[in-house]
Amino acid sequence: MSFEKVKEIIAETVNCEAGDISLTSNLKEDLGIDSLDAMEVSMALEEAFGLTIEEEALETFVTVENIVNYIDANK
């Protein structure tokens, strides 16, 4: 599972504590990620995992688990 790497990328990109991030963390409500932050996280994830995240997929990311599941299914 890619959770640890995803957690690290989110923490670095949006300047929050990695310890505050869990699989069930809501990106907007719990982590305060807005649309600009989401694009930055997306680009960092694409670079780290060597994949392209489609815009339609980005819109489905509500929790950290959604991101991890997408990456695990597409890497």
PDB file of N, CA and C in Angstrom:
ATOM      1  N   MET A   1       0.838  -1.178   0.000  1.00  0.00           N
ATOM      2  CA  MET A   1       0.000   0.000   0.000  1.00  0.00           C
ATOM      3  C   MET A   1       0.885   1.244   0.000  1.00  0.00           C
ATOM      4  N   SER A   2       0.402   2.280  -0.623  1.00  0.00           N
ATOM      5  CA  SER A   2       1.164   3.510  -0.829  1.00  0.00           C
ATOM      6  C   SER A   2       0.877   4.570   0.226  1.00  0.00           C
ATOM      7  N   PHE A   3       0.193   4.195   1.292  1.00  0.00           N
ATOM      8  CA  PHE A   3      -0.274   5.181   2.260  1.00  0.00           C
ATOM      9  C   PHE A   3       0.839   6.048   2.837  1.00  0.00           C
ATOM     10  N   GLU A   4       1.941   5.446   3.247  1.00  0.00           N
ATOM     11  CA  GLU A   4       3.009   6.223   3.889  1.00  0.00           C
ATOM     12  C   GLU A   4       3.555   7.305   2.958  1.00  0.00           C
ATOM     13  N   LYS A   5       3.759   6.966   1.696  1.00  0.00           N
ATOM     14  CA  LYS A   5       4.277   7.937   0.730  1.00  0.00           C
ATOM     15  C   LYS A   5       3.233   9.028   0.453  1.00  0.00           C
ATOM     16  N   VAL A   6       1.979   8.647   0.306  1.00  0.00           N
ATOM     17  CA  VAL A   6       0.909   9.619   0.082  1.00  0.00           C
ATOM     18  C   VAL A   6       0.817  10.567   1.267  1.00  0.00           C
ATOM     19  N   LYS A   7       0.886  10.019   2.465  1.00  0.00           N
ATOM     20  CA  LYS A   7       0.817  10.839   3.686  1.00  0.00           C
ATOM     21  C   LYS A   7       1.964  11.839   3.714  1.00  0.00           C
ATOM     22  N   GLU A   8       3.156  11.379   3.378  1.00  0.00           N
ATOM     23  CA  GLU A   8       4.335  12.243   3.356  1.00  0.00           C
ATOM     24  C   GLU A   8       4.161  13.381   2.334  1.00  0.00           C
ATOM     25  N   ILE A   9       3.666  13.071   1.161  1.00  0.00           N
ATOM     26  CA  ILE A   9       3.475  14.077   0.110  1.00  0.00           C
ATOM     27  C   ILE A   9       2.429  15.103   0.529  1.00  0.00           C
ATOM     28  N   ILE A  10       1.316  14.640   1.081  1.00  0.00           N
ATOM     29  CA  ILE A  10       0.278  15.576   1.530  1.00  0.00           C
ATOM     30  C   ILE A  10       0.824  16.487   2.625  1.00  0.00           C
ATOM     31  N   ALA A  11       1.524  15.916   3.597  1.00  0.00           N
ATOM     32  CA  ALA A  11       2.061  16.707   4.710  1.00  0.00           C
ATOM     33  C   ALA A  11       3.018  17.790   4.202  1.00  0.00           C
ATOM     34  N   GLU A  12       3.888  17.421   3.267  1.00  0.00           N
ATOM     35  CA  GLU A  12       4.843  18.391   2.726  1.00  0.00           C
ATOM     36  C   GLU A  12       4.159  19.464   1.887  1.00  0.00           C
ATOM     37  N   THR A  13       3.161  19.068   1.110  1.00  0.00           N
ATOM     38  CA  THR A  13       2.522  19.990   0.177  1.00  0.00           C
ATOM     39  C   THR A  13       1.621  20.996   0.877  1.00  0.00           C
ATOM     40  N   VAL A  14       0.874  20.557   1.867  1.00  0.00           N
ATOM     41  CA  VAL A  14      -0.077  21.469   2.518  1.00  0.00           C
ATOM     42  C   VAL A  14       0.362  21.881   3.917  1.00  0.00           C
ATOM     43  N   ASN A  15       1.624  21.580   4.261  1.00  0.00           N
ATOM     44  CA  ASN A  15       2.199  21.997   5.540  1.00  0.00           C
ATOM     45  C   ASN A  15       1.357  21.599   6.746  1.00  0.00           C
ATOM     46  N   CYS A  16       1.063  20.305   6.835  1.00  0.00           N
ATOM     47  CA  CYS A  16       0.391  19.801   8.024  1.00  0.00           C
ATOM     48  C   CYS A  16       1.227  18.659   8.598  1.00  0.00           C
ATOM     49  N   GLU A  17       0.881  18.227   9.765  1.00  0.00           N
ATOM     50  CA  GLU A  17       1.635  17.158  10.425  1.00  0.00           C
ATOM     51  C   GLU A  17       1.234  15.808   9.843  1.00  0.00           C
ATOM     52  N   ALA A  18       2.218  15.009   9.476  1.00  0.00           N
ATOM     53  CA  ALA A  18       1.936  13.675   8.931  1.00  0.00           C
ATOM     54  C   ALA A  18       1.149  12.833   9.929  1.00  0.00           C
ATOM     55  N   GLY A  19       1.391  13.055  11.200  1.00  0.00           N
ATOM     56  CA  GLY A  19       0.672  12.311  12.236  1.00  0.00           C
ATOM     57  C   GLY A  19      -0.813  12.614  12.287  1.00  0.00           C
ATOM     58  N   ASP A  20      -1.217  13.737  11.694  1.00  0.00           N
ATOM     59  CA  ASP A  20      -2.631  14.113  11.663  1.00  0.00           C
ATOM     60  C   ASP A  20      -3.369  13.476  10.493  1.00  0.00           C
ATOM     61  N   ILE A  21      -2.642  12.783   9.618  1.00  0.00           N
ATOM     62  CA  ILE A  21      -3.233  12.231   8.403  1.00  0.00           C
ATOM     63  C   ILE A  21      -3.468  10.735   8.573  1.00  0.00           C
ATOM     64  N   SER A  22      -4.716  10.321   8.355  1.00  0.00           N
ATOM     65  CA  SER A  22      -5.057   8.902   8.387  1.00  0.00           C
ATOM     66  C   SER A  22      -5.767   8.549   7.091  1.00  0.00           C
ATOM     67  N   LEU A  23      -6.019   7.280   6.883  1.00  0.00           N
ATOM     68  CA  LEU A  23      -6.731   6.863   5.672  1.00  0.00           C
ATOM     69  C   LEU A  23      -8.110   7.496   5.590  1.00  0.00           C
ATOM     70  N   THR A  24      -8.736   7.723   6.737  1.00  0.00           N
ATOM     71  CA  THR A  24     -10.098   8.261   6.738  1.00  0.00           C
ATOM     72  C   THR A  24     -10.143   9.791   6.763  1.00  0.00           C
ATOM     73  N   SER A  25      -8.996  10.442   6.745  1.00  0.00           N
ATOM     74  CA  SER A  25      -8.976  11.910   6.758  1.00  0.00           C
ATOM     75  C   SER A  25      -9.672  12.456   5.522  1.00  0.00           C
ATOM     76  N   ASN A  26     -10.616  13.379   5.762  1.00  0.00           N
ATOM     77  CA  ASN A  26     -11.293  14.061   4.661  1.00  0.00           C
ATOM     78  C   ASN A  26     -10.370  15.176   4.187  1.00  0.00           C
ATOM     79  N   LEU A  27     -10.116  15.209   2.890  1.00  0.00           N
ATOM     80  CA  LEU A  27      -9.138  16.152   2.347  1.00  0.00           C
ATOM     81  C   LEU A  27      -9.522  17.603   2.614  1.00  0.00           C
ATOM     82  N   LYS A  28     -10.779  17.950   2.437  1.00  0.00           N
ATOM     83  CA  LYS A  28     -11.208  19.343   2.642  1.00  0.00           C
ATOM     84  C   LYS A  28     -11.475  19.637   4.106  1.00  0.00           C
ATOM     85  N   GLU A  29     -12.307  18.810   4.737  1.00  0.00           N
ATOM     86  CA  GLU A  29     -12.754  19.103   6.095  1.00  0.00           C
ATOM     87  C   GLU A  29     -11.675  18.894   7.155  1.00  0.00           C
ATOM     88  N   ASP A  30     -10.917  17.811   7.039  1.00  0.00           N
ATOM     89  CA  ASP A  30      -9.917  17.504   8.066  1.00  0.00           C
ATOM     90  C   ASP A  30      -8.556  18.137   7.786  1.00  0.00           C
ATOM     91  N   LEU A  31      -8.185  18.201   6.503  1.00  0.00           N
ATOM     92  CA  LEU A  31      -6.842  18.660   6.154  1.00  0.00           C
ATOM     93  C   LEU A  31      -6.832  20.057   5.542  1.00  0.00           C
ATOM     94  N   GLY A  32      -7.999  20.625   5.262  1.00  0.00           N
ATOM     95  CA  GLY A  32      -8.082  21.988   4.746  1.00  0.00           C
ATOM     96  C   GLY A  32      -7.547  22.152   3.333  1.00  0.00           C
ATOM     97  N   ILE A  33      -7.602  21.092   2.541  1.00  0.00           N
ATOM     98  CA  ILE A  33      -7.080  21.154   1.177  1.00  0.00           C
ATOM     99  C   ILE A  33      -8.108  21.817   0.269  1.00  0.00           C
ATOM    100  N   ASP A  34      -7.699  22.923  -0.375  1.00  0.00           N
ATOM    101  CA  ASP A  34      -8.574  23.595  -1.336  1.00  0.00           C
ATOM    102  C   ASP A  34      -8.197  23.153  -2.743  1.00  0.00           C
ATOM    103  N   SER A  35      -8.814  23.742  -3.755  1.00  0.00           N
ATOM    104  CA  SER A  35      -8.582  23.287  -5.130  1.00  0.00           C
ATOM    105  C   SER A  35      -7.138  23.510  -5.575  1.00  0.00           C
ATOM    106  N   LEU A  36      -6.517  24.594  -5.155  1.00  0.00           N
ATOM    107  CA  LEU A  36      -5.117  24.844  -5.509  1.00  0.00           C
ATOM    108  C   LEU A  36      -4.210  23.819  -4.836  1.00  0.00           C
ATOM    109  N   ASP A  37      -4.446  23.563  -3.557  1.00  0.00           N
ATOM    110  CA  ASP A  37      -3.678  22.537  -2.845  1.00  0.00           C
ATOM    111  C   ASP A  37      -3.850  21.174  -3.523  1.00  0.00           C
ATOM    112  N   ALA A  38      -5.072  20.887  -3.940  1.00  0.00           N
ATOM    113  CA  ALA A  38      -5.353  19.595  -4.584  1.00  0.00           C
ATOM    114  C   ALA A  38      -4.530  19.431  -5.850  1.00  0.00           C
ATOM    115  N   MET A  39      -4.392  20.489  -6.625  1.00  0.00           N
ATOM    116  CA  MET A  39      -3.590  20.420  -7.849  1.00  0.00           C
ATOM    117  C   MET A  39      -2.114  20.196  -7.509  1.00  0.00           C
ATOM    118  N   GLU A  40      -1.627  20.875  -6.480  1.00  0.00           N
ATOM    119  CA  GLU A  40      -0.232  20.702  -6.062  1.00  0.00           C
ATOM    120  C   GLU A  40       0.018  19.281  -5.561  1.00  0.00           C
ATOM    121  N   VAL A  41      -0.921  18.757  -4.780  1.00  0.00           N
ATOM    122  CA  VAL A  41      -0.793  17.382  -4.286  1.00  0.00           C
ATOM    123  C   VAL A  41      -0.821  16.416  -5.465  1.00  0.00           C
ATOM    124  N   SER A  42      -1.718  16.653  -6.399  1.00  0.00           N
ATOM    125  CA  SER A  42      -1.840  15.798  -7.579  1.00  0.00           C
ATOM    126  C   SER A  42      -0.534  15.757  -8.367  1.00  0.00           C
ATOM    127  N   MET A  43       0.051  16.915  -8.606  1.00  0.00           N
ATOM    128  CA  MET A  43       1.313  16.965  -9.361  1.00  0.00           C
ATOM    129  C   MET A  43       2.433  16.244  -8.614  1.00  0.00           C
ATOM    130  N   ALA A  44       2.480  16.409  -7.300  1.00  0.00           N
ATOM    131  CA  ALA A  44       3.508  15.735  -6.497  1.00  0.00           C
ATOM    132  C   ALA A  44       3.300  14.220  -6.520  1.00  0.00           C
ATOM    133  N   LEU A  45       2.051  13.783  -6.468  1.00  0.00           N
ATOM    134  CA  LEU A  45       1.754  12.352  -6.523  1.00  0.00           C
ATOM    135  C   LEU A  45       2.124  11.775  -7.882  1.00  0.00           C
ATOM    136  N   GLU A  46       1.796  12.499  -8.940  1.00  0.00           N
ATOM    137  CA  GLU A  46       2.126  12.040 -10.288  1.00  0.00           C
ATOM    138  C   GLU A  46       3.632  11.862 -10.444  1.00  0.00           C
ATOM    139  N   GLU A  47       4.383  12.827  -9.934  1.00  0.00           N
ATOM    140  CA  GLU A  47       5.846  12.757 -10.024  1.00  0.00           C
ATOM    141  C   GLU A  47       6.400  11.603  -9.187  1.00  0.00           C
ATOM    142  N   ALA A  48       5.888  11.455  -7.982  1.00  0.00           N
ATOM    143  CA  ALA A  48       6.404  10.436  -7.069  1.00  0.00           C
ATOM    144  C   ALA A  48       6.095   9.016  -7.544  1.00  0.00           C
ATOM    145  N   PHE A  49       4.916   8.832  -8.137  1.00  0.00           N
ATOM    146  CA  PHE A  49       4.494   7.485  -8.517  1.00  0.00           C
ATOM    147  C   PHE A  49       4.581   7.222 -10.013  1.00  0.00           C
ATOM    148  N   GLY A  50       4.981   8.229 -10.792  1.00  0.00           N
ATOM    149  CA  GLY A  50       5.152   8.034 -12.227  1.00  0.00           C
ATOM    150  C   GLY A  50       3.865   7.712 -12.953  1.00  0.00           C
ATOM    151  N   LEU A  51       2.794   8.385 -12.575  1.00  0.00           N
ATOM    152  CA  LEU A  51       1.520   8.162 -13.249  1.00  0.00           C
ATOM    153  C   LEU A  51       0.819   9.484 -13.514  1.00  0.00           C
ATOM    154  N   THR A  52      -0.245   9.418 -14.310  1.00  0.00           N
ATOM    155  CA  THR A  52      -1.051  10.596 -14.596  1.00  0.00           C
ATOM    156  C   THR A  52      -2.404  10.410 -13.926  1.00  0.00           C
ATOM    157  N   ILE A  53      -2.810  11.407 -13.149  1.00  0.00           N
ATOM    158  CA  ILE A  53      -4.106  11.356 -12.480  1.00  0.00           C
ATOM    159  C   ILE A  53      -5.083  12.184 -13.311  1.00  0.00           C
ATOM    160  N   GLU A  54      -6.084  11.528 -13.860  1.00  0.00           N
ATOM    161  CA  GLU A  54      -7.076  12.206 -14.690  1.00  0.00           C
ATOM    162  C   GLU A  54      -7.923  13.152 -13.834  1.00  0.00           C
ATOM    163  N   GLU A  55      -8.373  14.243 -14.446  1.00  0.00           N
ATOM    164  CA  GLU A  55      -9.172  15.227 -13.721  1.00  0.00           C
ATOM    165  C   GLU A  55     -10.444  14.605 -13.137  1.00  0.00           C
ATOM    166  N   GLU A  56     -11.038  13.673 -13.887  1.00  0.00           N
ATOM    167  CA  GLU A  56     -12.247  13.008 -13.388  1.00  0.00           C
ATOM    168  C   GLU A  56     -11.958  12.231 -12.105  1.00  0.00           C
ATOM    169  N   ALA A  57     -10.763  11.642 -12.034  1.00  0.00           N
ATOM    170  CA  ALA A  57     -10.378  10.899 -10.836  1.00  0.00           C
ATOM    171  C   ALA A  57     -10.156  11.850  -9.666  1.00  0.00           C
ATOM    172  N   LEU A  58      -9.537  12.986  -9.940  1.00  0.00           N
ATOM    173  CA  LEU A  58      -9.296  13.972  -8.876  1.00  0.00           C
ATOM    174  C   LEU A  58     -10.594  14.364  -8.188  1.00  0.00           C
ATOM    175  N   GLU A  59     -11.643  14.496  -8.972  1.00  0.00           N
ATOM    176  CA  GLU A  59     -12.935  14.921  -8.416  1.00  0.00           C
ATOM    177  C   GLU A  59     -13.535  13.881  -7.483  1.00  0.00           C
ATOM    178  N   THR A  60     -13.067  12.628  -7.581  1.00  0.00           N
ATOM    179  CA  THR A  60     -13.603  11.571  -6.718  1.00  0.00           C
ATOM    180  C   THR A  60     -12.823  11.432  -5.419  1.00  0.00           C
ATOM    181  N   PHE A  61     -11.719  12.132  -5.282  1.00  0.00           N
ATOM    182  CA  PHE A  61     -10.895  12.025  -4.078  1.00  0.00           C
ATOM    183  C   PHE A  61     -11.510  12.849  -2.949  1.00  0.00           C
ATOM    184  N   VAL A  62     -12.086  12.147  -1.972  1.00  0.00           N
ATOM    185  CA  VAL A  62     -12.678  12.806  -0.811  1.00  0.00           C
ATOM    186  C   VAL A  62     -11.821  12.538   0.423  1.00  0.00           C
ATOM    187  N   THR A  63     -11.307  11.320   0.502  1.00  0.00           N
ATOM    188  CA  THR A  63     -10.465  10.939   1.642  1.00  0.00           C
ATOM    189  C   THR A  63      -9.081  10.531   1.149  1.00  0.00           C
ATOM    190  N   VAL A  64      -8.154  10.426   2.075  1.00  0.00           N
ATOM    191  CA  VAL A  64      -6.813   9.961   1.748  1.00  0.00           C
ATOM    192  C   VAL A  64      -6.889   8.543   1.183  1.00  0.00           C
ATOM    193  N   GLU A  65      -7.791   7.738   1.706  1.00  0.00           N
ATOM    194  CA  GLU A  65      -7.939   6.367   1.226  1.00  0.00           C
ATOM    195  C   GLU A  65      -8.306   6.324  -0.259  1.00  0.00           C
ATOM    196  N   ASN A  66      -9.137   7.268  -0.718  1.00  0.00           N
ATOM    197  CA  ASN A  66      -9.476   7.330  -2.144  1.00  0.00           C
ATOM    198  C   ASN A  66      -8.221   7.494  -2.996  1.00  0.00           C
ATOM    199  N   ILE A  67      -7.299   8.329  -2.547  1.00  0.00           N
ATOM    200  CA  ILE A  67      -6.051   8.565  -3.281  1.00  0.00           C
ATOM    201  C   ILE A  67      -5.204   7.297  -3.281  1.00  0.00           C
ATOM    202  N   VAL A  68      -5.037   6.689  -2.109  1.00  0.00           N
ATOM    203  CA  VAL A  68      -4.220   5.484  -1.992  1.00  0.00           C
ATOM    204  C   VAL A  68      -4.771   4.369  -2.873  1.00  0.00           C
ATOM    205  N   ASN A  69      -6.084   4.179  -2.854  1.00  0.00           N
ATOM    206  CA  ASN A  69      -6.698   3.122  -3.668  1.00  0.00           C
ATOM    207  C   ASN A  69      -6.476   3.387  -5.150  1.00  0.00           C
ATOM    208  N   TYR A  70      -6.592   4.644  -5.571  1.00  0.00           N
ATOM    209  CA  TYR A  70      -6.376   4.984  -6.979  1.00  0.00           C
ATOM    210  C   TYR A  70      -4.934   4.690  -7.392  1.00  0.00           C
ATOM    211  N   ILE A  71      -3.996   5.103  -6.564  1.00  0.00           N
ATOM    212  CA  ILE A  71      -2.585   4.884  -6.879  1.00  0.00           C
ATOM    213  C   ILE A  71      -2.273   3.388  -6.919  1.00  0.00           C
ATOM    214  N   ASP A  72      -2.751   2.644  -5.932  1.00  0.00           N
ATOM    215  CA  ASP A  72      -2.488   1.213  -5.911  1.00  0.00           C
ATOM    216  C   ASP A  72      -3.084   0.505  -7.128  1.00  0.00           C
ATOM    217  N   ALA A  73      -4.204   0.988  -7.618  1.00  0.00           N
ATOM    218  CA  ALA A  73      -4.861   0.364  -8.774  1.00  0.00           C
ATOM    219  C   ALA A  73      -4.224   0.774 -10.101  1.00  0.00           C
ATOM    220  N   ASN A  74      -3.488   1.894 -10.113  1.00  0.00           N
ATOM    221  CA  ASN A  74      -2.997   2.434 -11.383  1.00  0.00           C
ATOM    222  C   ASN A  74      -1.475   2.476 -11.527  1.00  0.00           C
ATOM    223  N   LYS A  75      -0.738   2.013 -10.544  1.00  0.00           N
ATOM    224  CA  LYS A  75       0.731   2.088 -10.680  1.00  0.00           C
ATOM    225  C   LYS A  75       1.298   0.836 -11.310  1.00  0.00           C
TER     226      LYS A  75
END
